[in-house]
Coordinates of C-alpha atoms in Angstrom, one line a residue:
M26 CA -28.4 -36.9 0.9
N27 CA -27.1 -33.5 -0.3
K28 CA -24.6 -31.6 1.8
K29 CA -25.7 -28.5 3.6
V30 CA -23.2 -25.6 3.6
V31 CA -23.8 -22.6 5.8
I32 CA -21.7 -19.5 5.1
V33 CA -21.3 -16.8 7.8
G34 CA -20.8 -13.4 6.2
G35 CA -20.9 -12.1 2.6
V36 CA -18.9 -9.5 0.7
A37 CA -15.7 -10.7 -1.1
G38 CA -15.1 -14.0 0.8
G39 CA -18.5 -15.4 1.6
A40 CA -20.3 -14.3 -1.6
S41 CA -17.6 -15.6 -3.9
T42 CA -17.6 -18.9 -2.0
A43 CA -21.4 -19.2 -2.5
A44 CA -21.4 -18.3 -6.2
R45 CA -18.5 -20.7 -7.0
L46 CA -20.0 -23.5 -5.0
R47 CA -23.3 -23.3 -6.8
R48 CA -21.5 -23.3 -10.2
L49 CA -19.8 -26.5 -9.2
D50 CA -22.8 -28.3 -7.6
E51 CA -26.4 -27.6 -8.5
N52 CA -27.8 -29.8 -5.8
I53 CA -25.9 -28.7 -2.7
E54 CA -27.9 -26.8 -0.1
I55 CA -26.3 -23.3 0.5
V56 CA -27.4 -20.9 3.3
M57 CA -25.7 -17.5 3.5
L58 CA -26.2 -15.5 6.7
E59 CA -25.2 -11.8 6.8
K60 CA -25.7 -9.6 9.8
G61 CA -25.8 -6.4 7.6
E62 CA -28.2 -5.4 4.9
H63 CA -25.8 -6.0 2.0
I64 CA -24.3 -9.3 1.0
S65 CA -21.9 -8.1 -1.6
F66 CA -20.6 -4.5 -2.1
A67 CA -17.5 -2.8 -3.4
N68 CA -16.0 -1.7 -0.1
C69 CA -12.8 -0.5 -1.9
G70 CA -15.1 2.0 -3.7
L71 CA -16.6 3.6 -0.6
P72 CA -14.1 6.6 -0.3
Y73 CA -14.8 7.4 -4.0
H74 CA -18.5 7.5 -3.5
I75 CA -18.0 10.0 -0.6
G76 CA -15.8 12.0 -2.9
G77 CA -18.4 12.1 -5.6
V78 CA -16.3 10.1 -8.1
I79 CA -18.7 7.2 -8.0
K80 CA -21.9 9.2 -8.1
N81 CA -24.6 6.4 -7.8
R82 CA -24.7 4.5 -4.5
E83 CA -26.3 1.6 -6.3
D84 CA -23.1 1.1 -8.4
L85 CA -21.4 0.0 -5.1
L86 CA -23.8 -3.0 -4.8
V87 CA -22.1 -5.9 -6.6
Q88 CA -24.9 -8.3 -5.8
T89 CA -28.3 -8.0 -4.1
P90 CA -29.9 -10.7 -1.9
E91 CA -32.8 -11.0 -4.3
A92 CA -30.5 -11.4 -7.4
M93 CA -28.3 -13.9 -5.7
K94 CA -31.3 -16.0 -4.6
N95 CA -32.8 -15.9 -8.1
R96 CA -29.6 -16.7 -10.0
F97 CA -27.9 -19.1 -7.7
K98 CA -30.7 -20.7 -5.7
I99 CA -29.1 -19.7 -2.5
D100 CA -31.0 -19.2 0.8
V101 CA -29.7 -15.7 1.5
R102 CA -30.7 -14.1 4.9
I103 CA -29.7 -10.6 5.6
K104 CA -29.7 -9.0 9.1
N105 CA -29.2 -12.5 10.5
E106 CA -26.2 -12.6 12.9
V107 CA -24.6 -15.9 14.0
I108 CA -23.9 -15.6 17.7
D109 CA -22.8 -19.2 18.6
I110 CA -21.3 -22.3 17.1
D111 CA -22.0 -25.8 18.6
R112 CA -19.3 -27.8 16.9
K113 CA -20.2 -31.1 18.6
N114 CA -23.7 -31.1 17.2
K115 CA -22.9 -29.1 14.1
K116 CA -25.4 -26.3 14.8
I117 CA -25.2 -22.6 15.0
T118 CA -27.4 -20.1 16.9
V119 CA -28.6 -17.2 14.8
M120 CA -30.1 -13.9 16.0
D121 CA -32.7 -12.7 13.4
L122 CA -32.2 -8.9 13.7
N123 CA -35.4 -8.3 11.8
N124 CA -37.5 -9.5 14.7
D125 CA -35.0 -10.0 17.6
E126 CA -35.6 -13.8 17.7
K127 CA -33.1 -16.6 18.0
Y128 CA -33.1 -19.8 16.1
E129 CA -30.8 -22.8 15.3
E130 CA -29.5 -23.9 12.0
S131 CA -27.7 -27.2 11.3
Y132 CA -24.7 -27.6 8.9
D133 CA -22.5 -30.2 7.4
I134 CA -19.9 -27.7 6.4
L135 CA -19.5 -24.2 8.0
V136 CA -17.7 -21.4 6.2
L137 CA -16.6 -18.4 8.3
S138 CA -16.2 -15.1 6.5
P139 CA -16.8 -12.6 9.3
G140 CA -14.4 -10.0 8.1
A141 CA -12.7 -7.5 10.3
E142 CA -13.6 -4.5 12.4
P143 CA -12.1 -1.0 12.3
T144 CA -9.3 -0.7 14.9
K145 CA -10.1 1.8 17.6
P146 CA -7.1 3.2 19.6
P147 CA -7.8 3.1 23.3
V148 CA -8.0 6.9 23.8
K149 CA -10.6 9.1 25.4
G150 CA -13.4 10.3 23.0
I151 CA -12.8 7.6 20.3
N152 CA -16.5 6.5 20.5
G153 CA -17.9 10.0 20.7
E154 CA -20.3 11.7 18.2
R155 CA -18.9 12.9 14.9
V156 CA -16.2 10.2 14.9
F157 CA -16.8 8.0 11.9
T158 CA -15.4 4.7 10.6
L159 CA -15.6 3.5 7.0
R160 CA -16.2 -0.2 6.5
N161 CA -19.6 -0.7 4.8
I162 CA -22.5 1.0 3.1
P163 CA -24.2 2.3 6.2
D164 CA -20.9 3.9 7.3
T165 CA -20.8 5.7 3.9
D166 CA -24.3 6.8 4.2
R167 CA -23.7 8.3 7.7
I168 CA -20.6 10.3 6.5
N169 CA -22.4 11.5 3.3
K170 CA -25.5 12.6 5.4
F171 CA -23.3 14.4 7.9
I172 CA -21.4 16.3 5.1
A173 CA -24.7 17.2 3.3
N174 CA -26.4 18.4 6.4
K175 CA -23.7 20.0 8.5
K176 CA -21.5 21.5 5.7
P177 CA -18.2 20.8 7.6
R178 CA -15.1 22.7 6.8
R179 CA -12.4 20.7 8.5
A180 CA -11.8 17.0 9.1
V181 CA -9.2 14.9 10.8
V182 CA -8.3 11.4 9.3
I183 CA -6.7 9.2 11.9
G184 CA -4.5 6.7 10.1
A185 CA -2.6 6.9 6.8
G186 CA -3.1 3.5 5.3
Y187 CA -4.9 3.0 2.0
I188 CA -8.3 3.9 3.3
G189 CA -7.0 6.9 5.2
I190 CA -5.2 8.4 2.2
E191 CA -8.1 7.7 -0.1
M192 CA -10.4 9.5 2.4
A193 CA -8.0 12.4 2.6
E194 CA -8.2 12.8 -1.2
N195 CA -11.9 12.4 -1.5
L196 CA -12.8 14.7 1.4
T197 CA -10.5 17.3 -0.2
H198 CA -12.6 16.9 -3.4
R199 CA -15.6 17.8 -1.3
G200 CA -14.0 21.1 -0.3
I201 CA -13.0 20.0 3.2
N202 CA -9.7 20.9 4.7
V203 CA -8.1 17.6 5.8
S204 CA -5.5 16.8 8.4
V205 CA -4.0 13.3 8.5
V206 CA -2.6 11.9 11.7
E207 CA -0.3 8.8 11.6
M208 CA 1.8 7.3 14.4
E209 CA 4.4 6.1 11.9
N210 CA 6.7 8.6 10.3
Q211 CA 5.3 7.9 6.9
I212 CA 2.0 7.1 5.1
L213 CA 1.4 3.6 3.5
T214 CA 3.8 1.5 5.6
S215 CA 4.0 -1.3 3.0
L216 CA 6.5 1.0 1.2
D217 CA 9.8 2.4 2.5
K218 CA 9.9 6.0 3.6
E219 CA 12.2 7.4 1.0
M220 CA 9.9 6.1 -1.8
L221 CA 7.1 8.1 -0.3
A222 CA 8.8 11.5 -0.2
Q223 CA 7.1 12.4 -3.5
A224 CA 3.7 11.3 -2.2
H225 CA 4.1 13.3 1.0
N226 CA 5.1 16.4 -0.9
H227 CA 2.2 15.9 -3.3
L228 CA -0.3 15.6 -0.5
R229 CA 1.0 18.8 1.1
M230 CA 0.8 20.6 -2.2
K231 CA -2.8 19.5 -2.5
G232 CA -3.5 21.2 0.9
V233 CA -3.5 18.0 3.1
N234 CA -1.9 18.6 6.5
L235 CA 0.3 15.7 7.5
F236 CA 1.0 14.9 11.1
L237 CA 3.4 12.0 10.8
G238 CA 5.1 10.3 13.8
S239 CA 2.2 11.6 16.0
R240 CA 0.0 9.5 18.2
V241 CA -3.5 10.5 19.2
E242 CA -3.7 11.0 23.0
A243 CA -7.4 12.1 23.3
I244 CA -10.4 13.5 21.4
D245 CA -12.2 16.3 23.1
D246 CA -15.3 18.3 22.4
V247 CA -14.6 22.1 22.7
A248 CA -17.0 24.8 21.6
G249 CA -18.8 22.6 19.1
K250 CA -15.6 21.2 17.6
K251 CA -13.7 18.0 17.8
V252 CA -10.2 18.6 19.1
V253 CA -7.6 15.9 18.6
E254 CA -4.7 16.0 21.1
L255 CA -1.4 14.6 19.7
S256 CA 1.6 13.2 21.5
N257 CA 3.8 16.0 20.2
C258 CA 1.6 18.5 22.0
D259 CA -0.1 19.7 18.8
N260 CA -3.9 20.1 18.9
I261 CA -6.0 19.9 15.8
S262 CA -9.5 21.3 15.7
A263 CA -12.1 19.9 13.2
D264 CA -15.8 19.4 12.6
F265 CA -15.5 15.6 12.4
I266 CA -13.1 12.7 12.4
V267 CA -12.7 9.7 10.2
L268 CA -11.0 6.7 12.0
A269 CA -8.9 4.8 9.5
A270 CA -6.3 3.2 11.8
G271 CA -6.4 -0.2 10.2
V272 CA -8.6 -3.2 11.0
T273 CA -8.7 -6.1 13.5
P274 CA -9.8 -9.6 12.5
N275 CA -13.3 -10.4 13.7
T276 CA -12.5 -13.7 15.5
K277 CA -14.9 -13.6 18.5
L278 CA -17.3 -16.3 17.1
A279 CA -14.3 -18.5 16.2
E280 CA -12.7 -18.0 19.6
D281 CA -15.9 -18.7 21.5
A282 CA -16.2 -22.0 19.5
G283 CA -12.7 -23.0 20.6
L284 CA -11.1 -22.7 17.1
E285 CA -7.4 -22.1 17.0
I286 CA -6.3 -18.5 16.7
G287 CA -2.9 -17.6 15.2
K288 CA 0.0 -15.6 16.7
L289 CA -1.1 -12.5 14.8
G290 CA -4.7 -12.6 16.0
G291 CA -6.4 -14.0 13.0
I292 CA -8.1 -17.4 12.7
K293 CA -5.5 -20.1 12.0
V294 CA -6.1 -22.1 8.8
D295 CA -4.2 -24.8 6.9
E296 CA -3.2 -24.6 3.2
Y297 CA -6.7 -25.7 2.2
L298 CA -8.2 -22.9 4.4
K299 CA -9.6 -25.4 6.9
T300 CA -9.6 -24.3 10.6
S301 CA -8.7 -26.6 13.5
D302 CA -12.1 -28.1 13.0
V303 CA -12.2 -30.2 9.7
S304 CA -15.8 -29.2 9.2
I305 CA -15.2 -25.5 9.3
F306 CA -13.4 -23.4 6.7
A307 CA -12.4 -19.7 7.2
L308 CA -11.3 -17.0 4.8
G309 CA -11.0 -13.3 4.1
D310 CA -10.0 -10.5 6.5
A311 CA -10.5 -12.8 9.6
I312 CA -7.7 -15.2 8.9
E313 CA -3.9 -15.4 8.9
V314 CA -2.3 -16.5 5.6
K315 CA 1.2 -17.5 4.6
N316 CA 3.6 -15.1 3.0
P317 CA 5.0 -17.1 0.1
I318 CA 8.4 -15.3 0.2
L319 CA 9.1 -15.8 3.8
E320 CA 7.0 -19.0 4.3
K321 CA 5.7 -17.3 7.5
E322 CA 2.3 -16.3 8.7
T323 CA 1.1 -12.8 7.9
Y324 CA -2.1 -10.8 8.0
I325 CA -3.2 -9.2 4.7
P326 CA -6.8 -7.9 4.8
L327 CA -7.3 -7.2 1.0
A328 CA -10.1 -7.9 -1.4
G329 CA -8.0 -9.7 -4.0
P330 CA -6.9 -12.5 -1.7
A331 CA -10.4 -12.8 -0.2
N332 CA -11.9 -13.4 -3.6
K333 CA -9.4 -16.0 -4.5
Q334 CA -9.9 -17.8 -1.2
G335 CA -13.6 -17.9 -1.8
R336 CA -13.1 -19.8 -5.0
I337 CA -10.6 -22.2 -3.3
V338 CA -12.9 -22.9 -0.4
A339 CA -15.7 -23.8 -2.8
N340 CA -13.4 -26.0 -4.8
N341 CA -12.4 -27.9 -1.6
I342 CA -16.0 -28.3 -0.4
A343 CA -16.8 -29.7 -3.9
G344 CA -13.9 -32.2 -3.5
R345 CA -11.3 -30.6 -5.8
N346 CA -8.6 -30.3 -3.1
E347 CA -6.9 -27.0 -4.0
K348 CA -4.3 -25.2 -1.9
F349 CA -4.1 -21.5 -1.2
N350 CA -0.5 -20.6 -1.8
G351 CA -0.5 -17.4 0.3
S352 CA -0.5 -13.7 -0.4
Q353 CA 2.5 -11.4 -1.0
G354 CA 0.4 -8.3 -0.3
T355 CA 0.4 -6.6 -3.7
A356 CA -1.4 -3.2 -3.2
I357 CA -1.8 0.1 -5.0
A358 CA -3.3 3.5 -4.1
K359 CA -4.3 6.7 -5.9
V360 CA -2.8 9.7 -4.1
F361 CA -4.6 12.4 -6.1
E362 CA -2.8 12.3 -9.5
L363 CA 0.0 10.1 -8.1
T364 CA 0.0 6.3 -8.1
V365 CA 1.8 4.5 -5.3
G366 CA 2.1 0.7 -5.0
S367 CA 4.1 -2.2 -3.6
T368 CA 4.4 -6.0 -3.7
G369 CA 6.3 -8.4 -1.6
L370 CA 8.6 -7.4 1.3
N371 CA 9.9 -4.0 2.2
E372 CA 13.2 -3.1 3.9
K373 CA 11.8 -3.1 7.4
Q374 CA 10.4 -6.6 7.0
L375 CA 13.7 -7.9 5.6
Q376 CA 15.6 -6.3 8.4
D377 CA 13.2 -7.7 11.0
Y378 CA 13.7 -11.2 9.7
G379 CA 17.5 -10.8 9.4
I380 CA 17.5 -11.3 5.6
D381 CA 20.6 -10.0 3.8
Y382 CA 19.5 -8.0 0.8
E383 CA 20.5 -5.5 -1.8
K384 CA 18.4 -2.7 -3.3
S385 CA 18.2 -0.6 -6.5
Y386 CA 16.3 2.5 -7.6
T387 CA 15.5 3.5 -11.2
I388 CA 13.7 6.5 -12.6
S389 CA 12.3 5.8 -16.1
K390 CA 9.6 7.4 -18.3
N391 CA 6.4 5.5 -18.7
H392 CA 6.8 5.4 -22.5
A393 CA 9.2 6.5 -25.2
G394 CA 10.6 9.9 -24.3
Y395 CA 10.2 11.3 -27.8
Y396 CA 6.4 10.6 -27.8
P397 CA 4.4 13.4 -26.2
G398 CA 3.4 13.1 -22.5
A399 CA 6.2 10.8 -21.2
I400 CA 6.4 11.1 -17.4
P401 CA 9.0 9.6 -15.0
M402 CA 8.2 6.8 -12.5
T403 CA 10.5 5.5 -9.7
I404 CA 10.9 1.8 -9.2
K405 CA 12.7 0.2 -6.2
L406 CA 13.7 -3.4 -6.1
L407 CA 14.8 -5.5 -3.1
F408 CA 16.6 -8.7 -3.9
S409 CA 19.0 -11.3 -2.6
K410 CA 22.7 -10.4 -2.5
D411 CA 23.6 -14.0 -3.3
D412 CA 21.6 -14.9 -6.3
G413 CA 19.4 -11.9 -7.1
K414 CA 16.1 -13.5 -6.1
L415 CA 13.4 -10.8 -5.9
Y416 CA 12.0 -10.1 -2.5
G417 CA 9.9 -7.0 -3.1
A418 CA 9.2 -4.1 -5.4
Q419 CA 7.8 -0.6 -5.0
A420 CA 6.7 2.0 -7.6
V421 CA 5.6 5.6 -7.6
G422 CA 4.6 7.8 -10.5
Y423 CA 1.8 9.5 -12.4
K424 CA 1.1 7.1 -15.2
D425 CA 1.3 3.4 -16.0
V426 CA 2.7 2.4 -12.6
D427 CA 0.1 -0.3 -12.2
K428 CA 1.2 -2.4 -15.2
R429 CA 4.9 -2.3 -14.1
L430 CA 3.9 -3.3 -10.6
D431 CA 1.8 -6.2 -11.9
V432 CA 4.8 -7.5 -13.9
L433 CA 7.0 -7.3 -10.9
A434 CA 4.4 -9.0 -8.7
T435 CA 4.2 -11.8 -11.2
A436 CA 8.0 -12.2 -11.3
I437 CA 8.1 -12.4 -7.5
R438 CA 5.2 -14.9 -7.4
F439 CA 7.1 -17.2 -9.7
E440 CA 10.4 -16.8 -7.8
K441 CA 12.2 -14.9 -10.6
K442 CA 15.5 -13.1 -10.1
V443 CA 16.6 -9.6 -11.1
H444 CA 18.6 -11.1 -14.0
D445 CA 15.3 -12.4 -15.5
L446 CA 13.8 -8.9 -15.6
K447 CA 16.1 -7.7 -18.3
D448 CA 15.0 -10.6 -20.5
I449 CA 11.2 -10.1 -20.1
D450 CA 9.7 -9.4 -23.5
L451 CA 7.2 -6.6 -22.9
A452 CA 4.9 -4.8 -25.3
Y453 CA 6.5 -1.8 -27.0
A454 CA 5.2 1.0 -29.1
P455 CA 6.0 4.7 -28.5
P456 CA 2.6 5.6 -26.9
F457 CA 2.8 2.6 -24.5
G458 CA 6.3 1.9 -23.5
S459 CA 10.0 1.9 -24.4
A460 CA 12.3 -0.5 -26.1
K461 CA 13.9 -0.8 -22.7
D462 CA 10.9 -0.9 -20.5
P463 CA 11.1 0.5 -16.9
V464 CA 11.0 -3.1 -15.7
N465 CA 13.9 -4.0 -18.0
M466 CA 15.8 -1.0 -16.7
A467 CA 15.3 -2.0 -13.1
G468 CA 16.7 -5.4 -14.0
F469 CA 19.8 -3.8 -15.7
I470 CA 20.6 -1.6 -12.8
S471 CA 20.1 -4.4 -10.2
E472 CA 22.3 -6.7 -12.2
N473 CA 25.0 -4.0 -12.3
I474 CA 24.9 -3.8 -8.5
L475 CA 25.1 -7.6 -8.1
T476 CA 28.1 -7.9 -10.5
D477 CA 30.0 -5.0 -8.9
T478 CA 29.7 -2.9 -12.1
M479 CA 28.3 -0.2 -9.9
D480 CA 28.0 0.6 -6.2
T481 CA 25.1 2.9 -5.1
I482 CA 24.0 5.1 -2.3
C483 CA 20.4 6.4 -1.7
C484 CA 19.2 9.8 -0.8
D485 CA 18.4 8.9 2.8
E486 CA 21.9 7.5 3.3
L487 CA 23.7 10.5 1.9
D488 CA 22.9 12.8 4.9
E489 CA 24.9 10.4 7.1
K490 CA 28.1 10.8 5.0
E491 CA 30.8 13.2 6.1
N492 CA 33.9 14.5 4.3
I493 CA 32.8 13.1 0.9
Q494 CA 33.5 14.4 -2.6
L495 CA 30.3 15.1 -4.4
I496 CA 30.4 15.4 -8.2
D497 CA 27.5 16.8 -10.2
V498 CA 27.7 15.7 -13.9
R499 CA 24.6 17.5 -15.1
E500 CA 24.6 20.4 -17.6
P501 CA 25.0 24.1 -16.4
E502 CA 21.4 25.0 -17.3
E503 CA 20.1 22.2 -15.0
L504 CA 21.9 23.7 -12.1
R505 CA 20.6 27.1 -12.8
E506 CA 17.0 25.9 -13.0
L507 CA 17.0 23.2 -10.3
G508 CA 20.0 23.8 -8.0
T509 CA 22.4 21.2 -6.7
I510 CA 23.6 19.5 -3.5
K511 CA 25.6 21.7 -1.2
N512 CA 29.4 21.6 -1.7
A513 CA 29.1 19.5 -4.9
I514 CA 31.7 20.0 -7.6
H515 CA 30.2 20.6 -11.0
I516 CA 31.8 18.9 -13.9
P517 CA 29.5 18.1 -16.9
L518 CA 29.7 14.5 -17.9
N519 CA 31.2 15.2 -21.3
S520 CA 34.0 17.2 -19.6
L521 CA 34.7 14.7 -16.9
R522 CA 37.7 12.9 -18.5
D523 CA 39.4 16.3 -19.1
N524 CA 39.1 17.4 -15.5
L525 CA 40.2 14.4 -13.5
D526 CA 43.1 16.3 -12.0
E527 CA 40.6 18.5 -10.1
L528 CA 39.5 15.5 -8.1
D529 CA 40.9 13.5 -5.1
K530 CA 41.1 9.8 -6.0
N531 CA 41.6 8.9 -2.3
K532 CA 38.5 10.5 -1.1
E533 CA 35.1 8.8 -0.9
T534 CA 33.3 10.1 -3.9
V535 CA 29.6 10.2 -4.8
V536 CA 28.7 11.1 -8.4
F537 CA 25.2 12.2 -9.4
C538 CA 23.0 13.5 -12.2
A539 CA 19.3 14.1 -12.6
I540 CA 18.0 10.5 -12.2
G541 CA 21.0 8.3 -12.1
L542 CA 21.9 7.3 -15.7
R543 CA 24.6 9.9 -16.4
G544 CA 25.7 9.4 -12.9
Y545 CA 26.3 5.7 -13.8
L546 CA 28.3 6.8 -16.9
G547 CA 30.4 9.1 -14.8
Y548 CA 30.9 6.4 -12.2
R549 CA 32.2 4.0 -14.9
I550 CA 34.6 6.7 -16.2
L551 CA 36.0 7.4 -12.7
K552 CA 36.2 3.8 -11.7
Q553 CA 38.4 3.0 -14.7
H554 CA 40.6 6.0 -13.9
G555 CA 41.5 4.7 -10.4
F556 CA 38.7 6.0 -8.2
D557 CA 38.0 3.0 -6.0
N558 CA 35.9 4.5 -3.1
L559 CA 33.1 5.4 -5.4
L560 CA 29.2 5.5 -5.3
N561 CA 26.5 6.6 -7.7
L562 CA 23.5 8.4 -6.1
S563 CA 20.4 6.2 -6.9
G564 CA 17.5 8.2 -8.3
G565 CA 19.9 11.2 -8.7
Y566 CA 19.1 14.8 -7.7
K567 CA 15.4 14.4 -8.5
M568 CA 14.9 11.8 -5.7
Y569 CA 17.3 13.6 -3.4
L570 CA 15.4 16.9 -3.8
E571 CA 12.0 15.2 -3.1
Y572 CA 13.5 13.5 0.0
Q573 CA 14.9 16.9 1.3
K574 CA 11.6 18.7 0.6
D575 CA 9.8 16.0 2.6
K576 CA 12.3 16.0 5.4
Y577 CA 11.9 19.8 5.9
E578 CA 8.2 19.8 4.9
V579 CA 8.7 22.3 2.1
V580 CA 5.5 22.7 0.3
D581 CA 6.5 24.8 -2.7
E582 CA 6.9 22.5 -5.8
D583 CA 9.2 24.9 -7.7
A584 CA 12.6 23.2 -7.3
T585 CA 14.7 26.4 -7.2
K586 CA 12.4 28.1 -4.6
A587 CA 12.3 24.9 -2.6
R588 CA 16.1 24.6 -2.6
A589 CA 16.5 28.2 -1.6
K590 CA 14.1 27.6 1.4
M591 CA 16.0 24.5 2.5
E592 CA 19.3 26.3 2.5
T593 CA 18.0 28.9 5.0
I594 CA 16.6 26.2 7.4
E595 CA 18.6 25.7 10.5
T596 CA 16.5 23.1 12.4
P597 CA 13.6 20.7 11.6
E598 CA 11.4 22.8 13.9
E599 CA 12.0 25.9 11.7
A600 CA 11.2 23.8 8.6
H601 CA 7.9 22.8 10.1
R602 CA 6.8 26.4 10.2
L603 CA 7.2 26.9 6.4

């Protein structure tokens, strides 16, 4: 007798399970139950349809129920919601939303792919009119209809994760003035704050208003507008609100059935994606997974892991016994023209788990500098102080960030060390890369730190230093055009050896240039002339200036004007008014 597999939920996890299972077994009976109208759609593309980048709504539909039935011989039932699981008798109760009738369905194997629900902060007015979420096609249709009919001028996006930032960009493309409210003091919390200074500045330059470190206290209706009350006493008036404050795993069905729930609130599964019931698998945004770096449970609601899990669940049902080896949370976002991405652990996670680590920053061009169009990108590595094992990587830039992030994600996945990065043989031709690729350069710098060839300090740490000797080794024209750090001594690199008598060897000294390379050369000169308390400013003046502009919320992108504004600022409150 053929096995009967019932899959609860479609989209990335459920649909990929069904398709793979049919490819492996032509005779197995497969039933897919989806409470919505769409079994498989590109939810990551929803903001871009709202922004008009993806023009045709049909392009978001990866697979229709009819096409899946015809191609895979699967019993697909849309608008059928599973409301109860009888584990003892291996039956589920289904509500057919087409006719409001209940029925029972038996199973041999049950697959749970219920996804997650948008998180709603417990504040007054969160469920009011003109407060939208974005999780599926109907959500997209409602937002598009509202914009088309009401012609709104202002919007508030609550939450600055990936969906929140993508919505901010795409609503701006629609001519809407956007304010983003985020309770953390940064956007995209998978990265560290100093790496996001450039993204914060870019968003402000594009006209997006950032309210970081602000918690929503209430949402009111005043004179036909939505008014968002913030914890810092600011009020924001808008025509509508998009709630993008993250997601919560949809576990009610599993909880009611007595399945084990993990510490983080997701369905607990083993390495084969089985729940506490051996006849029930679970996957996707509803489950907790293992972080392969920490070997601890984590919650990572991303489409990539869900698709991989679907394939593995199908393999296991078909008897192939494959493990899911966890997810390191590789993610990337488009922030207007800027690209921001991360993989593995960030500093906050390492500190929370008490892991001793070192870090490096490099700024390298995306391809050979002599070939037209080369643009810098910033890469941050986090690694073990003992052996250089990679813990995490972050990258920000305008071009080709994704391919460097993918290389670093692969290196982390296969437990490589920073020493290995300098040896990776990457494709090189002037239009595509450099003989020393940004990934290689990140390896060189990190190895220098580990071998005590160089000690570094980052822009966010420099403000905490007092009574230090700052040495700017850039050329005079760079200072005239871009400015310098207050109280810095200017000695061009090529003149450094001839001017050592001007410097105090006994004072803590920070040397810097534009991006860090000449600073390193100056560091090596000084180190070998008896300067022992010595640091090189990682990322150089470029990263420092971005950090200061973000700190004081200076919108003007012209470096000289920005520096002039910062030098007249007395308090952060004054900066906020610029």
